[in-house]
mmCIF file of C-alpha atoms and ligand atoms in Angstrom:
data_model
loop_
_atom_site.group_PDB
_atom_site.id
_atom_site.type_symbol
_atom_site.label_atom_id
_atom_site.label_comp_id
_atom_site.label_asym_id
_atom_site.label_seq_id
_atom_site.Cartn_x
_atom_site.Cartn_y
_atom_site.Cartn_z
ATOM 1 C CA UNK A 289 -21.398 -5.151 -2.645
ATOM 2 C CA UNK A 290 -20.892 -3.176 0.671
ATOM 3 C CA UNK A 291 -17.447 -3.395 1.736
ATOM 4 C CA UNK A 292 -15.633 -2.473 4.518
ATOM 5 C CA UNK A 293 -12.455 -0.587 3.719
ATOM 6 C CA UNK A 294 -9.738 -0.451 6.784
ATOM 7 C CA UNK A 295 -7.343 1.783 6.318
ATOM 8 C CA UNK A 296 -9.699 3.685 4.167
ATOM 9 C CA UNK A 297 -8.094 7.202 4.662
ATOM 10 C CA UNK A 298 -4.956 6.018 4.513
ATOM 11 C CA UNK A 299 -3.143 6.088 0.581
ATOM 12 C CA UNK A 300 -3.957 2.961 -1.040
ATOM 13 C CA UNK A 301 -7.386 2.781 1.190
ATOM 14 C CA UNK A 302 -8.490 5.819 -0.270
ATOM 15 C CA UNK A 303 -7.527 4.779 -4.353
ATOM 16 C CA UNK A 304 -8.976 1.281 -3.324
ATOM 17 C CA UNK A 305 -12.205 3.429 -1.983
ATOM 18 C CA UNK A 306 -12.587 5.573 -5.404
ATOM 19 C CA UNK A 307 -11.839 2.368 -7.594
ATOM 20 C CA UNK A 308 -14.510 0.522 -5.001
ATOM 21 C CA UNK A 309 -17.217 3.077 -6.116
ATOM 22 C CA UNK A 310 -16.334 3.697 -9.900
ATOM 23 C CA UNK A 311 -16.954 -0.183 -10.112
ATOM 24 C CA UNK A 312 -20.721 0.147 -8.418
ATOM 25 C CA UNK A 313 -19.842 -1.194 -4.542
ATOM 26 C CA UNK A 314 -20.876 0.510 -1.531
ATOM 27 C CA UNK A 315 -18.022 1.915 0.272
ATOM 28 C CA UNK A 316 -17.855 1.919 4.087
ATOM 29 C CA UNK A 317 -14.617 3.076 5.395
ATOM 30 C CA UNK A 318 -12.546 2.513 8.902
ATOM 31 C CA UNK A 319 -9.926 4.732 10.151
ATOM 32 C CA UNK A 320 -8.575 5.394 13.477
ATOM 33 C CA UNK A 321 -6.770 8.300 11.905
ATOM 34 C CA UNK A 322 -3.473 7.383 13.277
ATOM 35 C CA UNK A 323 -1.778 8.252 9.891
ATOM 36 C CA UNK A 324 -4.692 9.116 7.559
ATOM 37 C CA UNK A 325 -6.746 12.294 7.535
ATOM 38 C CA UNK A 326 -10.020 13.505 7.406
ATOM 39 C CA UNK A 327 -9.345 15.691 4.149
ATOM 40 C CA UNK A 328 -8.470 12.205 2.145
ATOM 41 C CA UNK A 329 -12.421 11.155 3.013
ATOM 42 C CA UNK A 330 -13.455 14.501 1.297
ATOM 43 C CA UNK A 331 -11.145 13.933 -1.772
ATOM 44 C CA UNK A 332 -12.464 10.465 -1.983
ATOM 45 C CA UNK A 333 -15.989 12.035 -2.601
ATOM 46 C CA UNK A 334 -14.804 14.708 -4.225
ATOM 47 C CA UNK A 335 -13.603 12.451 -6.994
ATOM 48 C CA UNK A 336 -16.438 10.001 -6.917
ATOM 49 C CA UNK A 337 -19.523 11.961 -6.052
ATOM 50 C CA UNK A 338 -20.343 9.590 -3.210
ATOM 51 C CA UNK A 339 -19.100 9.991 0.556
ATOM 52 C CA UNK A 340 -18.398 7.002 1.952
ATOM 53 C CA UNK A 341 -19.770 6.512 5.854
ATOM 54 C CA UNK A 342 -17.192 6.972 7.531
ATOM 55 C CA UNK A 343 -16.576 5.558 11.402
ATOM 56 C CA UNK A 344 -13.480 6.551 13.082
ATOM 57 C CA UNK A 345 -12.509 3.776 14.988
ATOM 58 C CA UNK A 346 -9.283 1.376 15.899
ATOM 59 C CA UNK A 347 -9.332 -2.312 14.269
ATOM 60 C CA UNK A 348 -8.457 -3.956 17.735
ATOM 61 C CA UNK A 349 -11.658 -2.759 19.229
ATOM 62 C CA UNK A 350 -13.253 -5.739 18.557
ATOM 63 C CA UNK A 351 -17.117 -5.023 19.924
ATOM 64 C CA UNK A 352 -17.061 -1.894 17.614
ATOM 65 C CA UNK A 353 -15.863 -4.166 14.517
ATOM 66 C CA UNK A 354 -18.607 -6.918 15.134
ATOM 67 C CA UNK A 355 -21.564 -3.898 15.215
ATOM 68 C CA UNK A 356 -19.919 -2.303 12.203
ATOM 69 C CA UNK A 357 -20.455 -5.524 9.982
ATOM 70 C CA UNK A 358 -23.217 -6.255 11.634
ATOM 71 C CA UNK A 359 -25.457 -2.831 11.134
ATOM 72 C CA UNK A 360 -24.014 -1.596 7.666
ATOM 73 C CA UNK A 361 -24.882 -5.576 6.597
ATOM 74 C CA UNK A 362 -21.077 -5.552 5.292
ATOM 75 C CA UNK A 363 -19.754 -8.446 2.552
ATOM 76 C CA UNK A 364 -16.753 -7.999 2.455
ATOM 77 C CA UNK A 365 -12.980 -6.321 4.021
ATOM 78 C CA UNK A 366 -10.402 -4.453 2.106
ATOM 79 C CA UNK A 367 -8.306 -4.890 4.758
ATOM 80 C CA UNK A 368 -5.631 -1.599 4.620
ATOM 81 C CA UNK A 369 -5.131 -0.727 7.861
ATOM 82 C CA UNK A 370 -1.319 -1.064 9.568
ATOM 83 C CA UNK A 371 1.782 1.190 10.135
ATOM 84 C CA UNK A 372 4.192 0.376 7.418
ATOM 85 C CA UNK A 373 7.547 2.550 8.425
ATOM 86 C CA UNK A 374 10.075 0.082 8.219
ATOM 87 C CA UNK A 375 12.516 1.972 10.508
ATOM 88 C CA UNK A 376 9.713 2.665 12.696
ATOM 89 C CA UNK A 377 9.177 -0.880 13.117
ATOM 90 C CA UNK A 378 12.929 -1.475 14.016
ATOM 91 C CA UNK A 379 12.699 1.179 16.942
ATOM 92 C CA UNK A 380 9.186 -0.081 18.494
ATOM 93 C CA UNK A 381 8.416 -3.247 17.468
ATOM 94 C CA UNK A 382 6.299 -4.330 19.662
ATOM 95 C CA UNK A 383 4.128 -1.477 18.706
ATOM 96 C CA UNK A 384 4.030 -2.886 15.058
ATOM 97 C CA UNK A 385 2.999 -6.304 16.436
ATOM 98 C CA UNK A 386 0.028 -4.819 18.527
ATOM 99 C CA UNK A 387 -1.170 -2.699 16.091
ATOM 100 C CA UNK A 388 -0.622 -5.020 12.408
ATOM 101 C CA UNK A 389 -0.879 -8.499 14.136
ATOM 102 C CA UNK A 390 -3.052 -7.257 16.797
ATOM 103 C CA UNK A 391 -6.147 -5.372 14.387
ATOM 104 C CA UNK A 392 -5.641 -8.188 11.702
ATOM 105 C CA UNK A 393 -6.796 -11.019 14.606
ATOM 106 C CA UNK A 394 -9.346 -8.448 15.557
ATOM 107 C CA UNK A 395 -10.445 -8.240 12.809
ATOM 108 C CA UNK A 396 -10.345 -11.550 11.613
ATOM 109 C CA UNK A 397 -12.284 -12.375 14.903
ATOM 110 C CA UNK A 398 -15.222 -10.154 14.466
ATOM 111 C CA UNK A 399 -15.378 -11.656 10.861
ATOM 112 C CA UNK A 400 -15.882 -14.711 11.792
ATOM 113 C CA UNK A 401 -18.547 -13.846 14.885
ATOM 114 C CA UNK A 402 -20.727 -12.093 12.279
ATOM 115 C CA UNK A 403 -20.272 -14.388 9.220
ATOM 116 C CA UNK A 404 -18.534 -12.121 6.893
ATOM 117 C CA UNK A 405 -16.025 -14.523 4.943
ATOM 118 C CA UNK A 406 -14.231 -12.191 2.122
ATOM 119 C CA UNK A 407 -11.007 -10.342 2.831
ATOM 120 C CA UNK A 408 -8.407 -9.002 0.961
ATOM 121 C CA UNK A 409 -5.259 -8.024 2.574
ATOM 122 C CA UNK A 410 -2.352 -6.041 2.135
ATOM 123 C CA UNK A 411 0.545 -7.620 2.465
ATOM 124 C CA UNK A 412 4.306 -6.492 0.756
ATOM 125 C CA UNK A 413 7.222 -7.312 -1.317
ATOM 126 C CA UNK A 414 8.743 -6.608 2.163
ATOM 127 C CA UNK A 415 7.910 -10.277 3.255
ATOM 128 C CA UNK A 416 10.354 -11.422 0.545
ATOM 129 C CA UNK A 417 13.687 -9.947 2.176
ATOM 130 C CA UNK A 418 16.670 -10.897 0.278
ATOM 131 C CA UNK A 419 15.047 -12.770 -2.330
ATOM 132 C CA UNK A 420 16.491 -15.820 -3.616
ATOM 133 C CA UNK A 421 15.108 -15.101 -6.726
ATOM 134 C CA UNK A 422 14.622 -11.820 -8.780
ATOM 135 C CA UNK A 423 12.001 -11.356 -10.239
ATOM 136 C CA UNK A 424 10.440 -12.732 -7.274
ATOM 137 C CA UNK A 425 7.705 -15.392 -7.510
ATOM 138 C CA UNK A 426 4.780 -15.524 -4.748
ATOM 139 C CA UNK A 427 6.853 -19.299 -4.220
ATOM 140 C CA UNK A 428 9.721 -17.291 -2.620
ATOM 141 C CA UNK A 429 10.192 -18.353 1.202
ATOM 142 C CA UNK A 430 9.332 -15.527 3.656
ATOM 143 C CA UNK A 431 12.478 -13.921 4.376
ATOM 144 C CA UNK A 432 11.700 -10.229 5.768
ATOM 145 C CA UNK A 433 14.093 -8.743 7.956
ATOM 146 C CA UNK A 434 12.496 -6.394 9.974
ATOM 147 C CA UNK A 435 9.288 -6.200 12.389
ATOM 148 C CA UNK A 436 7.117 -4.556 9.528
ATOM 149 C CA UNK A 437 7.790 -7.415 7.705
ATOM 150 C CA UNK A 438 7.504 -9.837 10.012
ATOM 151 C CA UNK A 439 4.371 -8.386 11.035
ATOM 152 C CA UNK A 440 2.551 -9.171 7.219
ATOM 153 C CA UNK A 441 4.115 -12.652 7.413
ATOM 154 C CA UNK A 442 2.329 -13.253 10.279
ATOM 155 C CA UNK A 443 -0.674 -11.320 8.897
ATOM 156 C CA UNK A 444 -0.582 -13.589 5.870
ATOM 157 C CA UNK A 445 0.191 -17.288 8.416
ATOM 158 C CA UNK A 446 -3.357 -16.225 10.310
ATOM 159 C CA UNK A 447 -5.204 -15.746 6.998
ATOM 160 C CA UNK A 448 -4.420 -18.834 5.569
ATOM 161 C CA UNK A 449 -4.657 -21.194 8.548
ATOM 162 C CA UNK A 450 -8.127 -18.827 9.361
ATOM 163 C CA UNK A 451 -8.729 -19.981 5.781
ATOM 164 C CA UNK A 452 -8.524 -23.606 5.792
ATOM 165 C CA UNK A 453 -10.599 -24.264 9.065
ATOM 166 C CA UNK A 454 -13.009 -21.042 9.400
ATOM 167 C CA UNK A 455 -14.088 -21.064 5.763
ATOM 168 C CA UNK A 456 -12.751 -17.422 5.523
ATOM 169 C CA UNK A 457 -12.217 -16.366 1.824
ATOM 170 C CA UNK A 458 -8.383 -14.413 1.561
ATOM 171 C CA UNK A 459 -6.813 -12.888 -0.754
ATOM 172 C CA UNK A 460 -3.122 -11.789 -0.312
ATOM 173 C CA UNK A 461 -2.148 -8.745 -2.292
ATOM 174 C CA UNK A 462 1.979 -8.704 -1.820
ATOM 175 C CA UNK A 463 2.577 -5.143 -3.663
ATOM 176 C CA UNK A 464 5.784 -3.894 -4.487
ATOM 177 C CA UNK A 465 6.597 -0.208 -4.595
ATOM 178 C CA UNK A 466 3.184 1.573 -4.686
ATOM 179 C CA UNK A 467 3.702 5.448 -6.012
ATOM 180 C CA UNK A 468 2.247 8.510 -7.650
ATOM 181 C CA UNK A 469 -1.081 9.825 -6.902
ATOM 182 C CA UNK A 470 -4.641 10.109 -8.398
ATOM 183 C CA UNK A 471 -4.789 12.561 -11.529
ATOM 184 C CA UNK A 472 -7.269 15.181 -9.511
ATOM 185 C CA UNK A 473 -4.061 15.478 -6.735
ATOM 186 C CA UNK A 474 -7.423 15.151 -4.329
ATOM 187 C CA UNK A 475 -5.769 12.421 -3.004
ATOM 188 C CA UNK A 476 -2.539 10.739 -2.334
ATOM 189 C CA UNK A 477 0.178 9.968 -0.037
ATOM 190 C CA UNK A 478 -0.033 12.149 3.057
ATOM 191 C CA UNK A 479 2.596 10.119 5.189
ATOM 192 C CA UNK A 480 5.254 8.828 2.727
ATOM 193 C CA UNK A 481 8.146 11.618 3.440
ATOM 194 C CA UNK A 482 10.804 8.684 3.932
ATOM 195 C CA UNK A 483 9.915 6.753 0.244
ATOM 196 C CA UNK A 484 12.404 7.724 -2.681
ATOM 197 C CA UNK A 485 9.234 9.320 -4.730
ATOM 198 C CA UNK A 486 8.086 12.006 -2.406
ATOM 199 C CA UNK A 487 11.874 12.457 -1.474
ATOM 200 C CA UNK A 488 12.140 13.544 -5.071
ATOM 201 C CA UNK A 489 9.462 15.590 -5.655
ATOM 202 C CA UNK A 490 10.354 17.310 -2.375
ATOM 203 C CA UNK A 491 13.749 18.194 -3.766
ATOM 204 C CA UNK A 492 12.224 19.130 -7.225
ATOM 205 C CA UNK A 493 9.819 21.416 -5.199
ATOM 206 C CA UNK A 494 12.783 23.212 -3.416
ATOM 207 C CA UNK A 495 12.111 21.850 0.066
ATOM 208 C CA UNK A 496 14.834 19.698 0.201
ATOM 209 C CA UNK A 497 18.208 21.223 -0.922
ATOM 210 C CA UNK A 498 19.629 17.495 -2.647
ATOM 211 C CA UNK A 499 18.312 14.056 -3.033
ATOM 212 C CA UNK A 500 20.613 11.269 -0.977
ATOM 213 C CA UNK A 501 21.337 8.597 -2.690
ATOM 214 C CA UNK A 502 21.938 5.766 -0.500
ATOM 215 C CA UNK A 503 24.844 3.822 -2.666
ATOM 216 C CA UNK A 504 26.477 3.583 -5.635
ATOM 217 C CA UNK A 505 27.907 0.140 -5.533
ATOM 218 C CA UNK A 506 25.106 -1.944 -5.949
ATOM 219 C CA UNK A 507 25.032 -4.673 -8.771
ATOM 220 C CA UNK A 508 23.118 -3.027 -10.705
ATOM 221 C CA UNK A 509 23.473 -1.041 -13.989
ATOM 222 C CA UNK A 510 24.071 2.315 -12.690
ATOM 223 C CA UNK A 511 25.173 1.083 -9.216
ATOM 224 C CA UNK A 512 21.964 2.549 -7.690
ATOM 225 C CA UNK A 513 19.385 0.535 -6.102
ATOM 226 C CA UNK A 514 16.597 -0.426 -8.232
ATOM 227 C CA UNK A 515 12.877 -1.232 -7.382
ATOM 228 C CA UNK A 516 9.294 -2.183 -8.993
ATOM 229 C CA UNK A 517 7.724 0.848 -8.757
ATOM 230 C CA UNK A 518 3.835 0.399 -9.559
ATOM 231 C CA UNK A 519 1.436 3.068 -9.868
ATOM 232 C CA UNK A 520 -1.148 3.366 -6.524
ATOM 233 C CA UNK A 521 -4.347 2.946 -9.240
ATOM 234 C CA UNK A 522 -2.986 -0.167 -10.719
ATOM 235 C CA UNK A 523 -2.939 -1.484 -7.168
ATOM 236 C CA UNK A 524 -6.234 -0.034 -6.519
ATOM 237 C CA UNK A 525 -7.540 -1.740 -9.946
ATOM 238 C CA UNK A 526 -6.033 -5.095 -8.230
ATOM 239 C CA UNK A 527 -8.390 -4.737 -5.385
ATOM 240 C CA UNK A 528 -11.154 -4.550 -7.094
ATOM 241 C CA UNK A 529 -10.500 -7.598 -9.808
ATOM 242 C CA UNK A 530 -9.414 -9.448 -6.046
ATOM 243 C CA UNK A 531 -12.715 -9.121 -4.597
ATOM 244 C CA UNK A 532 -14.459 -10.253 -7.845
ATOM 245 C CA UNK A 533 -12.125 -13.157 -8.179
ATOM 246 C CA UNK A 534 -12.940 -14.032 -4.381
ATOM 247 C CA UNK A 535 -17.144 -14.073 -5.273
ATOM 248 C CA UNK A 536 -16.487 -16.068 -8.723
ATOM 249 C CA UNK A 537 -14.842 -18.763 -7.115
ATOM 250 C CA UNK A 538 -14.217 -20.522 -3.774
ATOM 251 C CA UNK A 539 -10.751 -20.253 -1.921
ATOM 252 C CA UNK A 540 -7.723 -17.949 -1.182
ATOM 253 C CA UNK A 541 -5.133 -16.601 -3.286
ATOM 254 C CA UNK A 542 -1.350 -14.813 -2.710
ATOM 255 C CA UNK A 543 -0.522 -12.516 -5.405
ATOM 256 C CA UNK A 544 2.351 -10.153 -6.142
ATOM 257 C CA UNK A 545 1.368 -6.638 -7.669
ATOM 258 C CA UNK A 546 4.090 -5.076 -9.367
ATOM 259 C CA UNK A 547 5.209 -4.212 -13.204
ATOM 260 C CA UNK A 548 7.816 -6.947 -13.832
ATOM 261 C CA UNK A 549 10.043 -4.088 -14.168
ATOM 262 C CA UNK A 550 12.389 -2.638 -12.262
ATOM 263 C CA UNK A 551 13.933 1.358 -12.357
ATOM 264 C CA UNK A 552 17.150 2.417 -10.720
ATOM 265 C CA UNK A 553 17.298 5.752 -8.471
ATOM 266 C CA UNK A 554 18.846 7.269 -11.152
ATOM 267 C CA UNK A 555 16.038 6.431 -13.429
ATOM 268 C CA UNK A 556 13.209 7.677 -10.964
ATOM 269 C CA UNK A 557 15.311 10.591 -10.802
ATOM 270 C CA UNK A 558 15.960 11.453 -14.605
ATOM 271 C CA UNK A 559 11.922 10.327 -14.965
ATOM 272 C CA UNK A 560 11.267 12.728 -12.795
ATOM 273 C CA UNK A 561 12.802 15.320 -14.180
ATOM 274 C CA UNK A 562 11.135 14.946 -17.352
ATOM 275 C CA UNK A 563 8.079 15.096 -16.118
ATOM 276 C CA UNK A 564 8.055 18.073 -13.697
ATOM 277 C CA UNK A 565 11.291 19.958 -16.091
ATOM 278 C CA UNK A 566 12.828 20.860 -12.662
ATOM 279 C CA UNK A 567 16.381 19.724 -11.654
ATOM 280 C CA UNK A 568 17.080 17.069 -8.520
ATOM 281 C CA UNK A 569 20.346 17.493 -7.058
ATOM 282 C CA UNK A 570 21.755 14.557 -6.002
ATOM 283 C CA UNK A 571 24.345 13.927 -3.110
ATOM 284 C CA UNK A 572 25.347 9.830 -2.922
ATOM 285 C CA UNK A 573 25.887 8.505 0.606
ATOM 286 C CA UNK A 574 26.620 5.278 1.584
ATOM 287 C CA UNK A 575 24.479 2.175 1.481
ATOM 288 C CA UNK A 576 21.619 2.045 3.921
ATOM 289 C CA UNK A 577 22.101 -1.077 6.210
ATOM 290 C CA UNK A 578 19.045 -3.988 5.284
ATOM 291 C CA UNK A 579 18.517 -2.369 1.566
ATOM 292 C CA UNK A 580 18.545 -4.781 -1.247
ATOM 293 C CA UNK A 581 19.823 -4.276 -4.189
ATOM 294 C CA UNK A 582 17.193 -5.369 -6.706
ATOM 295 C CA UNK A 583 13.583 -6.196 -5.558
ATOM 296 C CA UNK A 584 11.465 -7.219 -8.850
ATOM 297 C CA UNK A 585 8.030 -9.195 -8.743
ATOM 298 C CA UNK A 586 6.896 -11.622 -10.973
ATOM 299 C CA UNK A 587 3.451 -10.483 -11.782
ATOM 300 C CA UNK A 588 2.487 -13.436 -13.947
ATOM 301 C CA UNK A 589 -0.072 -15.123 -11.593
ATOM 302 C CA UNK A 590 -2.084 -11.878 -11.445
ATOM 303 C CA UNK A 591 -2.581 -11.544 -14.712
ATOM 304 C CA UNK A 592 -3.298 -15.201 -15.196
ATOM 305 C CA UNK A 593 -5.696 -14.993 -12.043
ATOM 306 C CA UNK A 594 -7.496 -11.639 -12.299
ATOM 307 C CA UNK A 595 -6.697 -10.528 -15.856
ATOM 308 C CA UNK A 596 -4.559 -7.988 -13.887
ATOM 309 C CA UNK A 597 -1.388 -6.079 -15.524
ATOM 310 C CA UNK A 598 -0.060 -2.817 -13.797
ATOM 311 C CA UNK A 599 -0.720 -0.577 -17.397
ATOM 312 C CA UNK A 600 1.058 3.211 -15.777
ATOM 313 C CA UNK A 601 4.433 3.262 -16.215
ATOM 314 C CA UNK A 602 7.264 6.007 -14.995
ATOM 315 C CA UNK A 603 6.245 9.085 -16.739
ATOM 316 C CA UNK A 604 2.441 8.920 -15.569
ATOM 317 C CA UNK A 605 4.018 7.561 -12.303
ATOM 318 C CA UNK A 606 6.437 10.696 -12.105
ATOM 319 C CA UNK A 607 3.582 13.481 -13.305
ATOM 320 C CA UNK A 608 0.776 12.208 -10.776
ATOM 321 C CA UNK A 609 3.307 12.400 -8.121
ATOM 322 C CA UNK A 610 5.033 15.644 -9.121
ATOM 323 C CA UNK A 611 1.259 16.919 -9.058
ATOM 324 C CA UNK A 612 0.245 15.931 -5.745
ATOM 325 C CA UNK A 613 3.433 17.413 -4.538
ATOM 326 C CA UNK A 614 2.131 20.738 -5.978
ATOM 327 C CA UNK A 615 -1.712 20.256 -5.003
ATOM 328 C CA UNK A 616 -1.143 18.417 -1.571
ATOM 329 C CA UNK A 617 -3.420 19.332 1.511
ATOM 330 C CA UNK A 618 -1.507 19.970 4.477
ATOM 331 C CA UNK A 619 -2.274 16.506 7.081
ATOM 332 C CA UNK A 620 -4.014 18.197 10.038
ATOM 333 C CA UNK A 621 -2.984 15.993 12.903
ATOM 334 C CA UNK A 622 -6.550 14.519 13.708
HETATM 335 N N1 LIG B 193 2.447 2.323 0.582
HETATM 336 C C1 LIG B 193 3.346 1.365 0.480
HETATM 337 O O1 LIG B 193 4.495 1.618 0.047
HETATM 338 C C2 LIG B 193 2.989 -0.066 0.810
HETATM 339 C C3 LIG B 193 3.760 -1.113 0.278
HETATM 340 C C4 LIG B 193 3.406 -2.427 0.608
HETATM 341 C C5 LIG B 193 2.325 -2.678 1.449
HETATM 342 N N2 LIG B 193 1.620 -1.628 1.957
HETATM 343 C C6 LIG B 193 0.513 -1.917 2.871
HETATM 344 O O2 LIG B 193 -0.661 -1.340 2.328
HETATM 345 C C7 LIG B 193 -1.519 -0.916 3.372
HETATM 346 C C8 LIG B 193 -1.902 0.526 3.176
HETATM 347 O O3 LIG B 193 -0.716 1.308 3.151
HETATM 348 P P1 LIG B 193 -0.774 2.866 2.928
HETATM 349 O O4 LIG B 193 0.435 3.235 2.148
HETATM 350 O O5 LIG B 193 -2.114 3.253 2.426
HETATM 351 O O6 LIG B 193 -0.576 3.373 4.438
HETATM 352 P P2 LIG B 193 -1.240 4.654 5.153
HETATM 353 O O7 LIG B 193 -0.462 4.872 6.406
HETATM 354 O O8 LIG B 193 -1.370 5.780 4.196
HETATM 355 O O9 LIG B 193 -2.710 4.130 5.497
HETATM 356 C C9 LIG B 193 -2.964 3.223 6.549
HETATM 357 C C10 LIG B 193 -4.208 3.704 7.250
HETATM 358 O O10 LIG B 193 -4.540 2.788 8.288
HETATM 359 C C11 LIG B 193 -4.920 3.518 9.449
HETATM 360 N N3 LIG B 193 -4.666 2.651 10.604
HETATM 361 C C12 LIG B 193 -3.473 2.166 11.022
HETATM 362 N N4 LIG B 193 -3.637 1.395 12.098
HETATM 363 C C13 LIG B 193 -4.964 1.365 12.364
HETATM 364 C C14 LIG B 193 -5.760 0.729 13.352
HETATM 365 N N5 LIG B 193 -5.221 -0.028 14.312
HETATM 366 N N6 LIG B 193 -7.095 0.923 13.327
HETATM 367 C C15 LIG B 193 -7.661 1.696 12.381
HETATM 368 N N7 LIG B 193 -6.961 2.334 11.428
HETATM 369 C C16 LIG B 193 -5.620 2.171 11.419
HETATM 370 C C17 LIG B 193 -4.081 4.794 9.413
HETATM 371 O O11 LIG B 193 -4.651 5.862 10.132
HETATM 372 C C18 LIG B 193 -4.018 5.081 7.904
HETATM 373 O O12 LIG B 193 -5.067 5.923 7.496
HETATM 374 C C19 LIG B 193 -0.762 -1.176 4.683
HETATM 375 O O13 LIG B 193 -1.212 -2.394 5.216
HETATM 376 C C20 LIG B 193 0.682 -1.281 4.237
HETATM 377 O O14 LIG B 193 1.430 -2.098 5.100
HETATM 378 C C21 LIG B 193 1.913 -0.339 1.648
#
């Protein structure tokens, strides 16, 4: 198929790409190059053999989406592209709603105008808020509680009512904590300074004197937060399993992507060490207004649905990241 990735030089646009390619589709990336960089499109090739075409472009400019699927005869959106800082959000919300609510209807728009009915989108565990239930099933009420969030509820409303009455196909990819890096270190995350991962290979890699740990109190084993971290080419295998599921069979589809499993800080941290034999000092601060203290998905209906199961666990997690920290390009503002 020839598919339209948004997003595409973004982190899990550009594992999406690669796993978009290795599986025999045409890849056509989109990128206003807010937050992505030009370097991630050469990685992308560099792993693959094939340069995607590349248009550098905004999703809300809606006359350049409709001649984009249009002229590159396009079947189908993986639809990446959004900010996703969560403290961002909090400070200019509005921005968020422009840019995540605002390029999804765009886009959404131009699908429709030019017939193009398969999407999948990515949304996040951070629609889930304070779960009522951990692990968390894709049943759980929509309780985010900030702008980023709200911004892939609404993301996720539009789909589904675009869904029942434009005959758009969706599906919904909610994914937990996406980390690590492909093996080449050609690509991987160029933005994510603020995530516990790159905090900790940062500190490993001596440009960070101590990892903070933001509480100690939590209800959890070793009082430390603890997430479903899920490695960013399981998610990108999830994509491509989505978009098949979406041509075998009529309708739309919500699914959460994430091991089942969750790992404290403290277990990130003594993974981590492991795999890159350097030492993270820690410092423990307290709690971080807004964090949970457990978030866990229930992965069941993906594996029932798309034969999907996240197979990379901590170490491989831990090693692909610690080498991207090594191997990173430096992000040359665009
Ligand atoms: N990485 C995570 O931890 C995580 C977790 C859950 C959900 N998600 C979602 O997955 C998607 C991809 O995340 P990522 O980690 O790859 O982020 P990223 O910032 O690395 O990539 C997003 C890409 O979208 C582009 N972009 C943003 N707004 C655009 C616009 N209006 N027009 C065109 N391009 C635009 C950016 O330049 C960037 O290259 C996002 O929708 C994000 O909300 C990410």
């Amino acid at each position: 198929m020839r598919v339209l990735v948004t997003g595409g030089a973004g982190y899990v646009g550009a594992h999406a790409s690669v796993a978009l390619q290795q599986a025999g589709h045409e890849v056509v990336v989109l990128d206003n190059l807010s937050r992505g960089c030009r370097a991630t499109l050469d990685g992308i090739a560099a792993i693959s053999g094939q340069q995607p075409l590349f248009v550098q472009g905004d999703l809300r400019d809606g006359a350049l989406l409709r001649r984009l699927l249009r002229e590159q005869a396009i079947e189908a959106v993986l639809h990446f592209a959004a900010l996703k800082d969560v403290s961002e959000s909090c400070q200019q919300p509005l921005h968020y709603y422009d840019n995540n609510v605002g390029g999804t209807l765009s886009l959404l728009q131009a699908m429709m105008s030019e017939g193009v009915t398969r999407i999948v989108f990515s949304s996040s565990a951070a629609v889930y808020g304070h779960a009522t239930a951990v692990p968390t099933p894709e049943s759980a009420p929509f309780l985010a509680t900030h702008p980023y969030g709200h911004s892939k509820q609404v993301c996720e409303q539009m789909l589904l009512d675009a869904a029942v009455t434009g005959g758009l196909q969706a599906a919904v990819l909610r994914y937990f904590n996406p980390v690590g890096a492909h093996p080449s270190a050609m690509i991987g995350d160029m933005a994510a300074a603020s995530n516990l991962l790159p905090q900790i290979a940062r500190v490993a890699a001596g440009l960070q004197p101590y990892l903070q740990v933001h509480g100690q109190d939590y209800p959890t084993p070793d009082g430390t937060g603890v997430r479903d971290y899920v490695h960013v080419l399981d998610i990108a295998d999830a994509h491509v399993q989505a978009l098949l599921q979406l041509v075998r069979c009529a309708g739309s589809f919500t699914l959460n992507l994430g091991r089942g499993a969750g790992l404290s800080v403290l277990q990130l941290v003594t993974a981590f060490e492991r795999a890159s034999g350097r030492a993270v000092p820690l410092r423990f601060v307290p709690r971080r207004a807004g964090d949970v203290a457990i978030s866990c998905a229930d992965p069941a209906n993906a594996e029932v649905l798309l034969g999907w199961r996240a197979m990379l666990g901590p170490q491989r997690m831990c090693e692909d990241a610690w080498r991207w920290q090594q191997h990173r390009p430096v992000r040359v503002v665009n």
